[in-house]
Amino acid sequence: MQSVFNNTMHLQEQNKQAAELRQQYPALQYMQAQGGGTEINLNLILSNSQSLPIKIAMSHAFPNDPPKVYLGAAVAHRLVDPATKEVNYSSIYQWNASFNSRLISLMQALHLHFHSDPPKSDPRLEEMARLLNKVGEREFNALLNLNVSYLVQQLSPEKLQAMSSSGNYVEAYANTVEFKTLLNYLEELMTYNEKLAQTNLQKLSEIETLKGQLQEKAAKFNELRKHYLDNIDKLNLIKERFDKAKVLSLLEQEIQSLEERSSLEEYLSPTLSSVIGQPNVADQGQFAQKCMEFLEVRKSYYKNVIKRDKLLE
């Protein structure tokens, strides 16, 4: 009883959402699916006038079970499975019945996405679709429903007697127009399938070549990245070494040391007394050397003071 009630509730929800969808897509078709559940067929018209046939398949558990969307055109797109034509819409719309996901919202998201990124026509898929639709169930049934009298009319008495003896009537079928039509169709399909396989193998070879080139570029990138990171480490060391606060501290230490070493009395008093007391050439030369040393120390002192003042600006 509960199961019947749940199925009724799900069906009511499907009808409700189909009615919402019909307001935007009046020409949609809403019907029972062959394998159970229901389906909706509609067309999305893009800005380039491209018409995309869409099929929405819903199970009995809809909306708890997400609907499946299929594209009914021979086109290629990154969201469309090339084999089943199912649209993987999870990247553009997250279906969650608990958060009131709606078919109308899903179609609007797909419509907007296909507007900005329309599916591309694929001549190979179009040709395959043409071949698959070339011979249908009617042609197969025509062969299966051939009566014996029709087959007998196609055979000579000798062949008919030989087949009757062996019980093998395959040749009789093989000589009919219906069989030859299907055989020609299958041969055409196999020829195109082989051509398609060769094209795919060529594309695969091109992909492998591009993959190798990409791997080479990736290896080169990793090498350059390693050099970059090594240089960054070196630059950080240099930056740390020449940090403004650290340079100022070193300059202050050097200035203080030079200031202590540049006392005029310390430099000149020993030699000055010798020059005044008993002047001679040696004492005068030593006195001149001390004066030069004093001047060099003071020069270094003032250079460092200037550097410090510039850093403090």
PDB file of C-alpha atoms in Angstrom:
ATOM      1  CA  MET A   1       0.000   0.000   0.000  1.00  0.00           C
ATOM      2  CA  GLN A   2       2.801   2.359   0.906  1.00  0.00           C
ATOM      3  CA  SER A   3       4.548   1.527  -2.374  1.00  0.00           C
ATOM      4  CA  VAL A   4       1.449   2.448  -4.383  1.00  0.00           C
ATOM      5  CA  PHE A   5       1.144   5.707  -2.457  1.00  0.00           C
ATOM      6  CA  ASN A   6       4.831   6.572  -3.132  1.00  0.00           C
ATOM      7  CA  ASN A   7       4.470   5.817  -6.851  1.00  0.00           C
ATOM      8  CA  THR A   8       1.423   8.070  -7.008  1.00  0.00           C
ATOM      9  CA  MET A   9       3.287  10.889  -5.280  1.00  0.00           C
ATOM     10  CA  HIS A  10       6.245  10.533  -7.641  1.00  0.00           C
ATOM     11  CA  LEU A  11       3.961  10.516 -10.678  1.00  0.00           C
ATOM     12  CA  GLN A  12       2.185  13.639  -9.465  1.00  0.00           C
ATOM     13  CA  GLU A  13       5.540  15.382  -9.059  1.00  0.00           C
ATOM     14  CA  GLN A  14       6.570  14.358 -12.585  1.00  0.00           C
ATOM     15  CA  ASN A  15       3.305  15.733 -13.981  1.00  0.00           C
ATOM     16  CA  LYS A  16       3.732  18.963 -12.048  1.00  0.00           C
ATOM     17  CA  GLN A  17       7.297  19.542 -13.227  1.00  0.00           C
ATOM     18  CA  ALA A  18       6.398  18.599 -16.818  1.00  0.00           C
ATOM     19  CA  ALA A  19       3.631  21.215 -16.713  1.00  0.00           C
ATOM     20  CA  GLU A  20       6.149  23.829 -15.493  1.00  0.00           C
ATOM     21  CA  LEU A  21       8.473  22.893 -18.320  1.00  0.00           C
ATOM     22  CA  ARG A  22       5.692  23.103 -20.922  1.00  0.00           C
ATOM     23  CA  GLN A  23       5.220  26.799 -20.114  1.00  0.00           C
ATOM     24  CA  GLN A  24       8.672  27.518 -21.593  1.00  0.00           C
ATOM     25  CA  TYR A  25       8.729  24.695 -24.146  1.00  0.00           C
ATOM     26  CA  PRO A  26       5.102  24.358 -25.386  1.00  0.00           C
ATOM     27  CA  ALA A  27       5.957  21.766 -28.041  1.00  0.00           C
ATOM     28  CA  LEU A  28       7.435  19.222 -25.598  1.00  0.00           C
ATOM     29  CA  GLN A  29       6.157  15.639 -25.611  1.00  0.00           C
ATOM     30  CA  TYR A  30       5.503  13.917 -22.283  1.00  0.00           C
ATOM     31  CA  MET A  31       4.989  10.145 -22.429  1.00  0.00           C
ATOM     32  CA  GLN A  32       5.516   6.799 -20.781  1.00  0.00           C
ATOM     33  CA  ALA A  33       8.964   5.325 -21.538  1.00  0.00           C
ATOM     34  CA  GLN A  34       9.270   1.836 -23.028  1.00  0.00           C
ATOM     35  CA  GLY A  35      11.474   0.527 -20.218  1.00  0.00           C
ATOM     36  CA  GLY A  36       9.315   2.035 -17.467  1.00  0.00           C
ATOM     37  CA  GLY A  37       9.215   5.517 -16.019  1.00  0.00           C
ATOM     38  CA  THR A  38       8.428   8.566 -18.113  1.00  0.00           C
ATOM     39  CA  GLU A  39      10.280  10.745 -20.593  1.00  0.00           C
ATOM     40  CA  ILE A  40      10.047  14.254 -21.991  1.00  0.00           C
ATOM     41  CA  ASN A  41      11.188  15.231 -25.478  1.00  0.00           C
ATOM     42  CA  LEU A  42      11.817  18.869 -26.409  1.00  0.00           C
ATOM     43  CA  ASN A  43      14.066  21.059 -28.539  1.00  0.00           C
ATOM     44  CA  LEU A  44      16.512  23.697 -27.329  1.00  0.00           C
ATOM     45  CA  ILE A  45      16.926  26.491 -29.880  1.00  0.00           C
ATOM     46  CA  LEU A  46      20.319  28.194 -29.587  1.00  0.00           C
ATOM     47  CA  SER A  47      21.311  31.711 -30.626  1.00  0.00           C
ATOM     48  CA  ASN A  48      22.883  30.351 -33.846  1.00  0.00           C
ATOM     49  CA  SER A  49      19.468  28.816 -34.724  1.00  0.00           C
ATOM     50  CA  GLN A  50      20.828  25.360 -33.954  1.00  0.00           C
ATOM     51  CA  SER A  51      18.117  23.011 -32.715  1.00  0.00           C
ATOM     52  CA  LEU A  52      19.119  20.428 -30.124  1.00  0.00           C
ATOM     53  CA  PRO A  53      16.707  17.519 -29.537  1.00  0.00           C
ATOM     54  CA  ILE A  54      16.645  16.736 -25.804  1.00  0.00           C
ATOM     55  CA  LYS A  55      15.246  13.680 -24.040  1.00  0.00           C
ATOM     56  CA  ILE A  56      14.685  13.748 -20.276  1.00  0.00           C
ATOM     57  CA  ALA A  57      14.258  10.284 -18.725  1.00  0.00           C
ATOM     58  CA  MET A  58      12.712   9.974 -15.256  1.00  0.00           C
ATOM     59  CA  SER A  59      12.492   6.827 -13.164  1.00  0.00           C
ATOM     60  CA  HIS A  60       9.586   5.922 -10.855  1.00  0.00           C
ATOM     61  CA  ALA A  61      11.641   7.391  -7.964  1.00  0.00           C
ATOM     62  CA  PHE A  62      11.858  10.882  -9.503  1.00  0.00           C
ATOM     63  CA  PRO A  63      12.645  13.483  -8.131  1.00  0.00           C
ATOM     64  CA  ASN A  64      14.709  11.563  -5.565  1.00  0.00           C
ATOM     65  CA  ASP A  65      16.500   9.920  -8.480  1.00  0.00           C
ATOM     66  CA  PRO A  66      18.068  12.605 -10.696  1.00  0.00           C
ATOM     67  CA  PRO A  67      16.685  12.729 -14.237  1.00  0.00           C
ATOM     68  CA  LYS A  68      18.895  11.583 -17.090  1.00  0.00           C
ATOM     69  CA  VAL A  69      19.290  13.909 -20.058  1.00  0.00           C
ATOM     70  CA  TYR A  70      20.193  12.726 -23.559  1.00  0.00           C
ATOM     71  CA  LEU A  71      21.119  14.684 -26.666  1.00  0.00           C
ATOM     72  CA  GLY A  72      19.422  13.409 -29.810  1.00  0.00           C
ATOM     73  CA  ALA A  73      21.765  14.976 -32.355  1.00  0.00           C
ATOM     74  CA  ALA A  74      25.007  13.795 -33.983  1.00  0.00           C
ATOM     75  CA  VAL A  75      27.153  16.454 -32.341  1.00  0.00           C
ATOM     76  CA  ALA A  76      30.209  16.535 -30.104  1.00  0.00           C
ATOM     77  CA  HIS A  77      30.452  18.311 -26.751  1.00  0.00           C
ATOM     78  CA  ARG A  78      32.546  17.901 -23.613  1.00  0.00           C
ATOM     79  CA  LEU A  79      29.418  17.225 -21.500  1.00  0.00           C
ATOM     80  CA  VAL A  80      28.009  14.601 -23.877  1.00  0.00           C
ATOM     81  CA  ASP A  81      29.045  10.944 -23.778  1.00  0.00           C
ATOM     82  CA  PRO A  82      29.860  10.107 -27.429  1.00  0.00           C
ATOM     83  CA  ALA A  83      28.577   6.543 -27.053  1.00  0.00           C
ATOM     84  CA  THR A  84      25.333   6.960 -25.079  1.00  0.00           C
ATOM     85  CA  LYS A  85      24.653  10.674 -25.822  1.00  0.00           C
ATOM     86  CA  GLU A  86      23.939  11.175 -22.112  1.00  0.00           C
ATOM     87  CA  VAL A  87      24.587  14.720 -20.896  1.00  0.00           C
ATOM     88  CA  ASN A  88      26.704  14.861 -17.743  1.00  0.00           C
ATOM     89  CA  TYR A  89      25.222  18.083 -16.321  1.00  0.00           C
ATOM     90  CA  SER A  90      26.574  17.786 -12.755  1.00  0.00           C
ATOM     91  CA  SER A  91      29.225  20.465 -13.382  1.00  0.00           C
ATOM     92  CA  ILE A  92      26.604  23.093 -14.283  1.00  0.00           C
ATOM     93  CA  TYR A  93      23.609  21.976 -12.195  1.00  0.00           C
ATOM     94  CA  GLN A  94      23.593  19.958  -8.982  1.00  0.00           C
ATOM     95  CA  TRP A  95      20.366  17.947  -8.738  1.00  0.00           C
ATOM     96  CA  ASN A  96      19.153  17.644  -5.160  1.00  0.00           C
ATOM     97  CA  ALA A  97      15.508  16.872  -4.464  1.00  0.00           C
ATOM     98  CA  SER A  98      15.901  18.023  -0.854  1.00  0.00           C
ATOM     99  CA  PHE A  99      16.731  21.512  -2.120  1.00  0.00           C
ATOM    100  CA  ASN A 100      13.770  21.610  -4.540  1.00  0.00           C
ATOM    101  CA  SER A 101      15.662  20.927  -7.777  1.00  0.00           C
ATOM    102  CA  ARG A 102      13.401  21.485 -10.794  1.00  0.00           C
ATOM    103  CA  LEU A 103      13.418  20.324 -14.415  1.00  0.00           C
ATOM    104  CA  ILE A 104      12.791  23.893 -15.559  1.00  0.00           C
ATOM    105  CA  SER A 105      15.923  25.069 -13.679  1.00  0.00           C
ATOM    106  CA  LEU A 106      17.967  22.204 -15.132  1.00  0.00           C
ATOM    107  CA  MET A 107      16.869  23.029 -18.698  1.00  0.00           C
ATOM    108  CA  GLN A 108      17.564  26.729 -18.176  1.00  0.00           C
ATOM    109  CA  ALA A 109      21.095  25.883 -16.966  1.00  0.00           C
ATOM    110  CA  LEU A 110      21.674  23.596 -19.978  1.00  0.00           C
ATOM    111  CA  HIS A 111      20.183  26.139 -22.370  1.00  0.00           C
ATOM    112  CA  LEU A 112      22.463  28.879 -21.025  1.00  0.00           C
ATOM    113  CA  HIS A 113      25.535  26.615 -21.138  1.00  0.00           C
ATOM    114  CA  PHE A 114      24.890  25.467 -24.715  1.00  0.00           C
ATOM    115  CA  HIS A 115      24.348  29.108 -25.716  1.00  0.00           C
ATOM    116  CA  SER A 116      27.861  30.011 -24.546  1.00  0.00           C
ATOM    117  CA  ASP A 117      29.456  26.702 -25.569  1.00  0.00           C
ATOM    118  CA  PRO A 118      27.348  25.189 -28.383  1.00  0.00           C
ATOM    119  CA  PRO A 119      27.860  21.550 -29.428  1.00  0.00           C
ATOM    120  CA  LYS A 120      29.905  21.121 -32.601  1.00  0.00           C
ATOM    121  CA  SER A 121      28.712  19.189 -35.611  1.00  0.00           C
ATOM    122  CA  ASP A 122      30.748  16.023 -36.062  1.00  0.00           C
ATOM    123  CA  PRO A 123      30.650  14.751 -39.685  1.00  0.00           C
ATOM    124  CA  ARG A 124      31.724  11.294 -38.546  1.00  0.00           C
ATOM    125  CA  LEU A 125      28.841  11.013 -36.090  1.00  0.00           C
ATOM    126  CA  GLU A 126      26.410  12.392 -38.670  1.00  0.00           C
ATOM    127  CA  GLU A 127      27.501   9.811 -41.235  1.00  0.00           C
ATOM    128  CA  MET A 128      27.264   7.008 -38.683  1.00  0.00           C
ATOM    129  CA  ALA A 129      23.761   8.169 -37.723  1.00  0.00           C
ATOM    130  CA  ARG A 130      22.771   8.215 -41.410  1.00  0.00           C
ATOM    131  CA  LEU A 131      24.011   4.676 -41.905  1.00  0.00           C
ATOM    132  CA  LEU A 132      22.327   3.393 -38.747  1.00  0.00           C
ATOM    133  CA  ASN A 133      19.031   4.915 -39.866  1.00  0.00           C
ATOM    134  CA  LYS A 134      19.388   3.723 -43.451  1.00  0.00           C
ATOM    135  CA  VAL A 135      17.959   0.260 -42.743  1.00  0.00           C
ATOM    136  CA  GLY A 136      15.419  -0.220 -40.004  1.00  0.00           C
ATOM    137  CA  GLU A 137      13.194  -2.822 -38.443  1.00  0.00           C
ATOM    138  CA  ARG A 138      10.986  -2.972 -41.553  1.00  0.00           C
ATOM    139  CA  GLU A 139      13.844  -4.282 -43.714  1.00  0.00           C
ATOM    140  CA  PHE A 140      14.839  -6.925 -41.152  1.00  0.00           C
ATOM    141  CA  ASN A 141      11.248  -8.088 -40.759  1.00  0.00           C
ATOM    142  CA  ALA A 142      10.892  -8.354 -44.546  1.00  0.00           C
ATOM    143  CA  LEU A 143      13.707 -10.890 -44.576  1.00  0.00           C
ATOM    144  CA  LEU A 144      12.468 -12.796 -41.530  1.00  0.00           C
ATOM    145  CA  ASN A 145       8.923 -13.047 -42.887  1.00  0.00           C
ATOM    146  CA  LEU A 146       9.802 -14.429 -46.326  1.00  0.00           C
ATOM    147  CA  ASN A 147       7.535 -17.388 -47.105  1.00  0.00           C
ATOM    148  CA  VAL A 148       8.677 -20.674 -48.596  1.00  0.00           C
ATOM    149  CA  SER A 149       6.908 -20.200 -51.914  1.00  0.00           C
ATOM    150  CA  TYR A 150       8.764 -16.929 -52.467  1.00  0.00           C
ATOM    151  CA  LEU A 151      12.089 -18.639 -51.746  1.00  0.00           C
ATOM    152  CA  VAL A 152      11.280 -21.539 -54.051  1.00  0.00           C
ATOM    153  CA  GLN A 153      10.584 -19.175 -56.933  1.00  0.00           C
ATOM    154  CA  GLN A 154      14.155 -17.872 -56.674  1.00  0.00           C
ATOM    155  CA  LEU A 155      15.719 -21.344 -57.132  1.00  0.00           C
ATOM    156  CA  SER A 156      16.255 -23.691 -60.049  1.00  0.00           C
ATOM    157  CA  PRO A 157      14.830 -27.232 -59.685  1.00  0.00           C
ATOM    158  CA  GLU A 158      18.356 -28.644 -59.270  1.00  0.00           C
ATOM    159  CA  LYS A 159      19.236 -26.257 -56.420  1.00  0.00           C
ATOM    160  CA  LEU A 160      15.884 -26.815 -54.782  1.00  0.00           C
ATOM    161  CA  GLN A 161      16.421 -30.594 -54.825  1.00  0.00           C
ATOM    162  CA  ALA A 162      19.964 -30.210 -53.422  1.00  0.00           C
ATOM    163  CA  MET A 163      18.734 -27.963 -50.603  1.00  0.00           C
ATOM    164  CA  SER A 164      15.871 -30.309 -49.819  1.00  0.00           C
ATOM    165  CA  SER A 165      18.342 -33.178 -49.484  1.00  0.00           C
ATOM    166  CA  SER A 166      20.726 -31.235 -47.223  1.00  0.00           C
ATOM    167  CA  GLY A 167      18.084 -29.295 -45.300  1.00  0.00           C
ATOM    168  CA  ASN A 168      20.226 -26.145 -45.688  1.00  0.00           C
ATOM    169  CA  TYR A 169      18.241 -23.235 -47.124  1.00  0.00           C
ATOM    170  CA  VAL A 170      20.790 -20.503 -46.394  1.00  0.00           C
ATOM    171  CA  GLU A 171      21.597 -20.088 -50.072  1.00  0.00           C
ATOM    172  CA  ALA A 172      17.919 -19.517 -50.773  1.00  0.00           C
ATOM    173  CA  TYR A 173      17.870 -16.588 -48.383  1.00  0.00           C
ATOM    174  CA  ALA A 174      21.218 -15.316 -49.724  1.00  0.00           C
ATOM    175  CA  ASN A 175      19.773 -14.981 -53.229  1.00  0.00           C
ATOM    176  CA  THR A 176      16.835 -12.783 -52.205  1.00  0.00           C
ATOM    177  CA  VAL A 177      16.764  -9.028 -52.810  1.00  0.00           C
ATOM    178  CA  GLU A 178      15.957  -8.475 -49.129  1.00  0.00           C
ATOM    179  CA  PHE A 179      19.048 -10.361 -47.994  1.00  0.00           C
ATOM    180  CA  LYS A 180      21.292  -8.587 -50.498  1.00  0.00           C
ATOM    181  CA  THR A 181      19.930  -5.212 -49.370  1.00  0.00           C
ATOM    182  CA  LEU A 182      20.837  -5.987 -45.753  1.00  0.00           C
ATOM    183  CA  LEU A 183      24.204  -7.434 -46.765  1.00  0.00           C
ATOM    184  CA  ASN A 184      25.090  -4.316 -48.743  1.00  0.00           C
ATOM    185  CA  TYR A 185      24.047  -2.199 -45.789  1.00  0.00           C
ATOM    186  CA  LEU A 186      26.201  -4.207 -43.375  1.00  0.00           C
ATOM    187  CA  GLU A 187      29.176  -4.047 -45.750  1.00  0.00           C
ATOM    188  CA  GLU A 188      28.774  -0.272 -46.036  1.00  0.00           C
ATOM    189  CA  LEU A 189      28.509   0.016 -42.250  1.00  0.00           C
ATOM    190  CA  MET A 190      31.609  -2.144 -41.712  1.00  0.00           C
ATOM    191  CA  THR A 191      33.575  -0.154 -44.307  1.00  0.00           C
ATOM    192  CA  TYR A 192      32.721   3.117 -42.620  1.00  0.00           C
ATOM    193  CA  ASN A 193      33.383   1.638 -39.195  1.00  0.00           C
ATOM    194  CA  GLU A 194      36.853   0.573 -40.362  1.00  0.00           C
ATOM    195  CA  LYS A 195      37.455   4.053 -41.771  1.00  0.00           C
ATOM    196  CA  LEU A 196      36.327   5.546 -38.471  1.00  0.00           C
ATOM    197  CA  ALA A 197      38.659   3.197 -36.580  1.00  0.00           C
ATOM    198  CA  GLN A 198      41.610   4.277 -38.762  1.00  0.00           C
ATOM    199  CA  THR A 199      40.760   7.924 -38.092  1.00  0.00           C
ATOM    200  CA  ASN A 200      40.587   7.244 -34.357  1.00  0.00           C
ATOM    201  CA  LEU A 201      43.955   5.445 -34.455  1.00  0.00           C
ATOM    202  CA  GLN A 202      45.474   8.431 -36.239  1.00  0.00           C
ATOM    203  CA  LYS A 203      43.981  10.780 -33.651  1.00  0.00           C
ATOM    204  CA  LEU A 204      45.331   8.526 -30.904  1.00  0.00           C
ATOM    205  CA  SER A 205      48.802   8.714 -32.469  1.00  0.00           C
ATOM    206  CA  GLU A 206      48.541  12.509 -32.590  1.00  0.00           C
ATOM    207  CA  ILE A 207      47.439  12.546 -28.952  1.00  0.00           C
ATOM    208  CA  GLU A 208      50.428  10.379 -27.947  1.00  0.00           C
ATOM    209  CA  THR A 209      52.761  12.765 -29.809  1.00  0.00           C
ATOM    210  CA  LEU A 210      51.210  15.766 -28.073  1.00  0.00           C
ATOM    211  CA  LYS A 211      51.412  13.897 -24.766  1.00  0.00           C
ATOM    212  CA  GLY A 212      55.157  13.368 -25.273  1.00  0.00           C
ATOM    213  CA  GLN A 213      55.637  17.044 -26.138  1.00  0.00           C
ATOM    214  CA  LEU A 214      53.643  18.024 -23.074  1.00  0.00           C
ATOM    215  CA  GLN A 215      55.761  15.785 -20.853  1.00  0.00           C
ATOM    216  CA  GLU A 216      58.919  17.402 -22.252  1.00  0.00           C
ATOM    217  CA  LYS A 217      57.501  20.849 -21.538  1.00  0.00           C
ATOM    218  CA  ALA A 218      56.490  19.722 -18.046  1.00  0.00           C
ATOM    219  CA  ALA A 219      60.052  18.491 -17.377  1.00  0.00           C
ATOM    220  CA  LYS A 220      61.446  21.812 -18.655  1.00  0.00           C
ATOM    221  CA  PHE A 221      58.964  23.688 -16.502  1.00  0.00           C
ATOM    222  CA  ASN A 222      59.997  21.714 -13.403  1.00  0.00           C
ATOM    223  CA  GLU A 223      63.641  22.457 -14.159  1.00  0.00           C
ATOM    224  CA  LEU A 224      62.946  26.176 -14.546  1.00  0.00           C
ATOM    225  CA  ARG A 225      60.816  26.105 -11.412  1.00  0.00           C
ATOM    226  CA  LYS A 226      63.709  24.558  -9.449  1.00  0.00           C
ATOM    227  CA  HIS A 227      66.077  27.282 -10.684  1.00  0.00           C
ATOM    228  CA  TYR A 228      63.471  29.885  -9.778  1.00  0.00           C
ATOM    229  CA  LEU A 229      63.059  28.549  -6.238  1.00  0.00           C
ATOM    230  CA  ASP A 230      66.845  28.351  -5.812  1.00  0.00           C
ATOM    231  CA  ASN A 231      67.174  31.973  -6.917  1.00  0.00           C
ATOM    232  CA  ILE A 232      64.365  32.990  -4.581  1.00  0.00           C
ATOM    233  CA  ASP A 233      66.280  31.422  -1.682  1.00  0.00           C
ATOM    234  CA  LYS A 234      69.416  33.292  -2.711  1.00  0.00           C
ATOM    235  CA  LEU A 235      67.504  36.546  -3.030  1.00  0.00           C
ATOM    236  CA  ASN A 236      66.001  36.053   0.415  1.00  0.00           C
ATOM    237  CA  LEU A 237      69.480  35.546   1.842  1.00  0.00           C
ATOM    238  CA  ILE A 238      70.690  38.716   0.120  1.00  0.00           C
ATOM    239  CA  LYS A 239      67.615  40.581   1.292  1.00  0.00           C
ATOM    240  CA  GLU A 240      68.219  39.402   4.836  1.00  0.00           C
ATOM    241  CA  ARG A 241      71.874  40.351   4.582  1.00  0.00           C
ATOM    242  CA  PHE A 242      71.070  43.842   3.345  1.00  0.00           C
ATOM    243  CA  ASP A 243      68.061  44.414   5.527  1.00  0.00           C
ATOM    244  CA  LYS A 244      67.785  48.141   6.362  1.00  0.00           C
ATOM    245  CA  ALA A 245      67.738  47.643  10.133  1.00  0.00           C
ATOM    246  CA  LYS A 246      70.698  45.276   9.958  1.00  0.00           C
ATOM    247  CA  VAL A 247      72.688  47.651   7.724  1.00  0.00           C
ATOM    248  CA  LEU A 248      71.925  50.557  10.078  1.00  0.00           C
ATOM    249  CA  SER A 249      73.106  48.503  13.039  1.00  0.00           C
ATOM    250  CA  LEU A 250      76.380  47.635  11.244  1.00  0.00           C
ATOM    251  CA  LEU A 251      76.880  51.278  10.235  1.00  0.00           C
ATOM    252  CA  GLU A 252      76.329  52.444  13.824  1.00  0.00           C
ATOM    253  CA  GLN A 253      78.895  49.951  15.062  1.00  0.00           C
ATOM    254  CA  GLU A 254      81.397  51.067  12.430  1.00  0.00           C
ATOM    255  CA  ILE A 255      80.769  54.755  13.167  1.00  0.00           C
ATOM    256  CA  GLN A 256      81.248  54.191  16.874  1.00  0.00           C
ATOM    257  CA  SER A 257      84.483  52.271  16.254  1.00  0.00           C
ATOM    258  CA  LEU A 258      85.825  54.958  13.911  1.00  0.00           C
ATOM    259  CA  GLU A 259      84.871  57.660  16.363  1.00  0.00           C
ATOM    260  CA  GLU A 260      86.824  55.936  19.103  1.00  0.00           C
ATOM    261  CA  ARG A 261      89.847  55.535  16.802  1.00  0.00           C
ATOM    262  CA  SER A 262      89.826  59.111  15.537  1.00  0.00           C
ATOM    263  CA  SER A 263      90.823  60.906  18.729  1.00  0.00           C
ATOM    264  CA  LEU A 264      93.232  63.655  17.640  1.00  0.00           C
ATOM    265  CA  GLU A 265      95.108  63.521  20.923  1.00  0.00           C
ATOM    266  CA  GLU A 266      95.579  59.742  20.683  1.00  0.00           C
ATOM    267  CA  TYR A 267      97.063  60.064  17.202  1.00  0.00           C
ATOM    268  CA  LEU A 268      99.219  63.151  17.614  1.00  0.00           C
ATOM    269  CA  SER A 269     100.316  63.470  21.233  1.00  0.00           C
ATOM    270  CA  PRO A 270     103.102  60.826  21.151  1.00  0.00           C
ATOM    271  CA  THR A 271     104.684  62.157  17.988  1.00  0.00           C
ATOM    272  CA  LEU A 272     103.982  65.824  18.694  1.00  0.00           C
ATOM    273  CA  SER A 273     106.046  65.761  21.893  1.00  0.00           C
ATOM    274  CA  SER A 274     108.964  64.205  19.991  1.00  0.00           C
ATOM    275  CA  VAL A 275     108.794  66.829  17.278  1.00  0.00           C
ATOM    276  CA  ILE A 276     108.639  69.699  19.780  1.00  0.00           C
ATOM    277  CA  GLY A 277     111.291  68.333  22.153  1.00  0.00           C
ATOM    278  CA  GLN A 278     114.041  67.134  19.807  1.00  0.00           C
ATOM    279  CA  PRO A 279     112.910  67.595  16.240  1.00  0.00           C
ATOM    280  CA  ASN A 280     114.520  65.403  13.620  1.00  0.00           C
ATOM    281  CA  VAL A 281     113.613  64.139  10.180  1.00  0.00           C
ATOM    282  CA  ALA A 282     112.403  60.734  11.442  1.00  0.00           C
ATOM    283  CA  ASP A 283     110.054  62.278  13.996  1.00  0.00           C
ATOM    284  CA  GLN A 284     108.690  64.707  11.440  1.00  0.00           C
ATOM    285  CA  GLY A 285     108.000  61.851   9.017  1.00  0.00           C
ATOM    286  CA  GLN A 286     106.219  59.815  11.677  1.00  0.00           C
ATOM    287  CA  PHE A 287     104.171  62.860  12.638  1.00  0.00           C
ATOM    288  CA  ALA A 288     103.099  63.357   8.990  1.00  0.00           C
ATOM    289  CA  GLN A 289     102.127  59.671   8.711  1.00  0.00           C
ATOM    290  CA  LYS A 290     100.006  59.874  11.844  1.00  0.00           C
ATOM    291  CA  CYS A 291      98.258  62.929  10.445  1.00  0.00           C
ATOM    292  CA  MET A 292      97.440  61.040   7.232  1.00  0.00           C
ATOM    293  CA  GLU A 293      96.107  58.057   9.198  1.00  0.00           C
ATOM    294  CA  PHE A 294      93.961  60.379  11.263  1.00  0.00           C
ATOM    295  CA  LEU A 295      92.523  61.991   8.125  1.00  0.00           C
ATOM    296  CA  GLU A 296      91.711  58.568   6.580  1.00  0.00           C
ATOM    297  CA  VAL A 297      89.906  57.418   9.721  1.00  0.00           C
ATOM    298  CA  ARG A 298      87.880  60.629   9.854  1.00  0.00           C
ATOM    299  CA  LYS A 299      87.077  60.345   6.158  1.00  0.00           C
ATOM    300  CA  SER A 300      85.705  56.801   6.700  1.00  0.00           C
ATOM    301  CA  TYR A 301      83.805  58.057   9.714  1.00  0.00           C
ATOM    302  CA  TYR A 302      82.010  60.793   7.766  1.00  0.00           C
ATOM    303  CA  LYS A 303      81.287  58.474   4.813  1.00  0.00           C
ATOM    304  CA  ASN A 304      79.510  56.053   7.122  1.00  0.00           C
ATOM    305  CA  VAL A 305      77.644  58.889   8.824  1.00  0.00           C
ATOM    306  CA  ILE A 306      76.383  60.042   5.401  1.00  0.00           C
ATOM    307  CA  LYS A 307      75.289  56.498   4.511  1.00  0.00           C
ATOM    308  CA  ARG A 308      73.436  56.187   7.807  1.00  0.00           C
ATOM    309  CA  ASP A 309      71.680  59.519   7.367  1.00  0.00           C
ATOM    310  CA  LYS A 310      70.531  58.552   3.840  1.00  0.00           C
ATOM    311  CA  LEU A 311      69.101  55.281   5.114  1.00  0.00           C
ATOM    312  CA  LEU A 312      67.230  57.158   7.826  1.00  0.00           C
ATOM    313  CA  GLU A 313      65.631  59.576   5.367  1.00  0.00           C
TER     314      GLU A 313
END
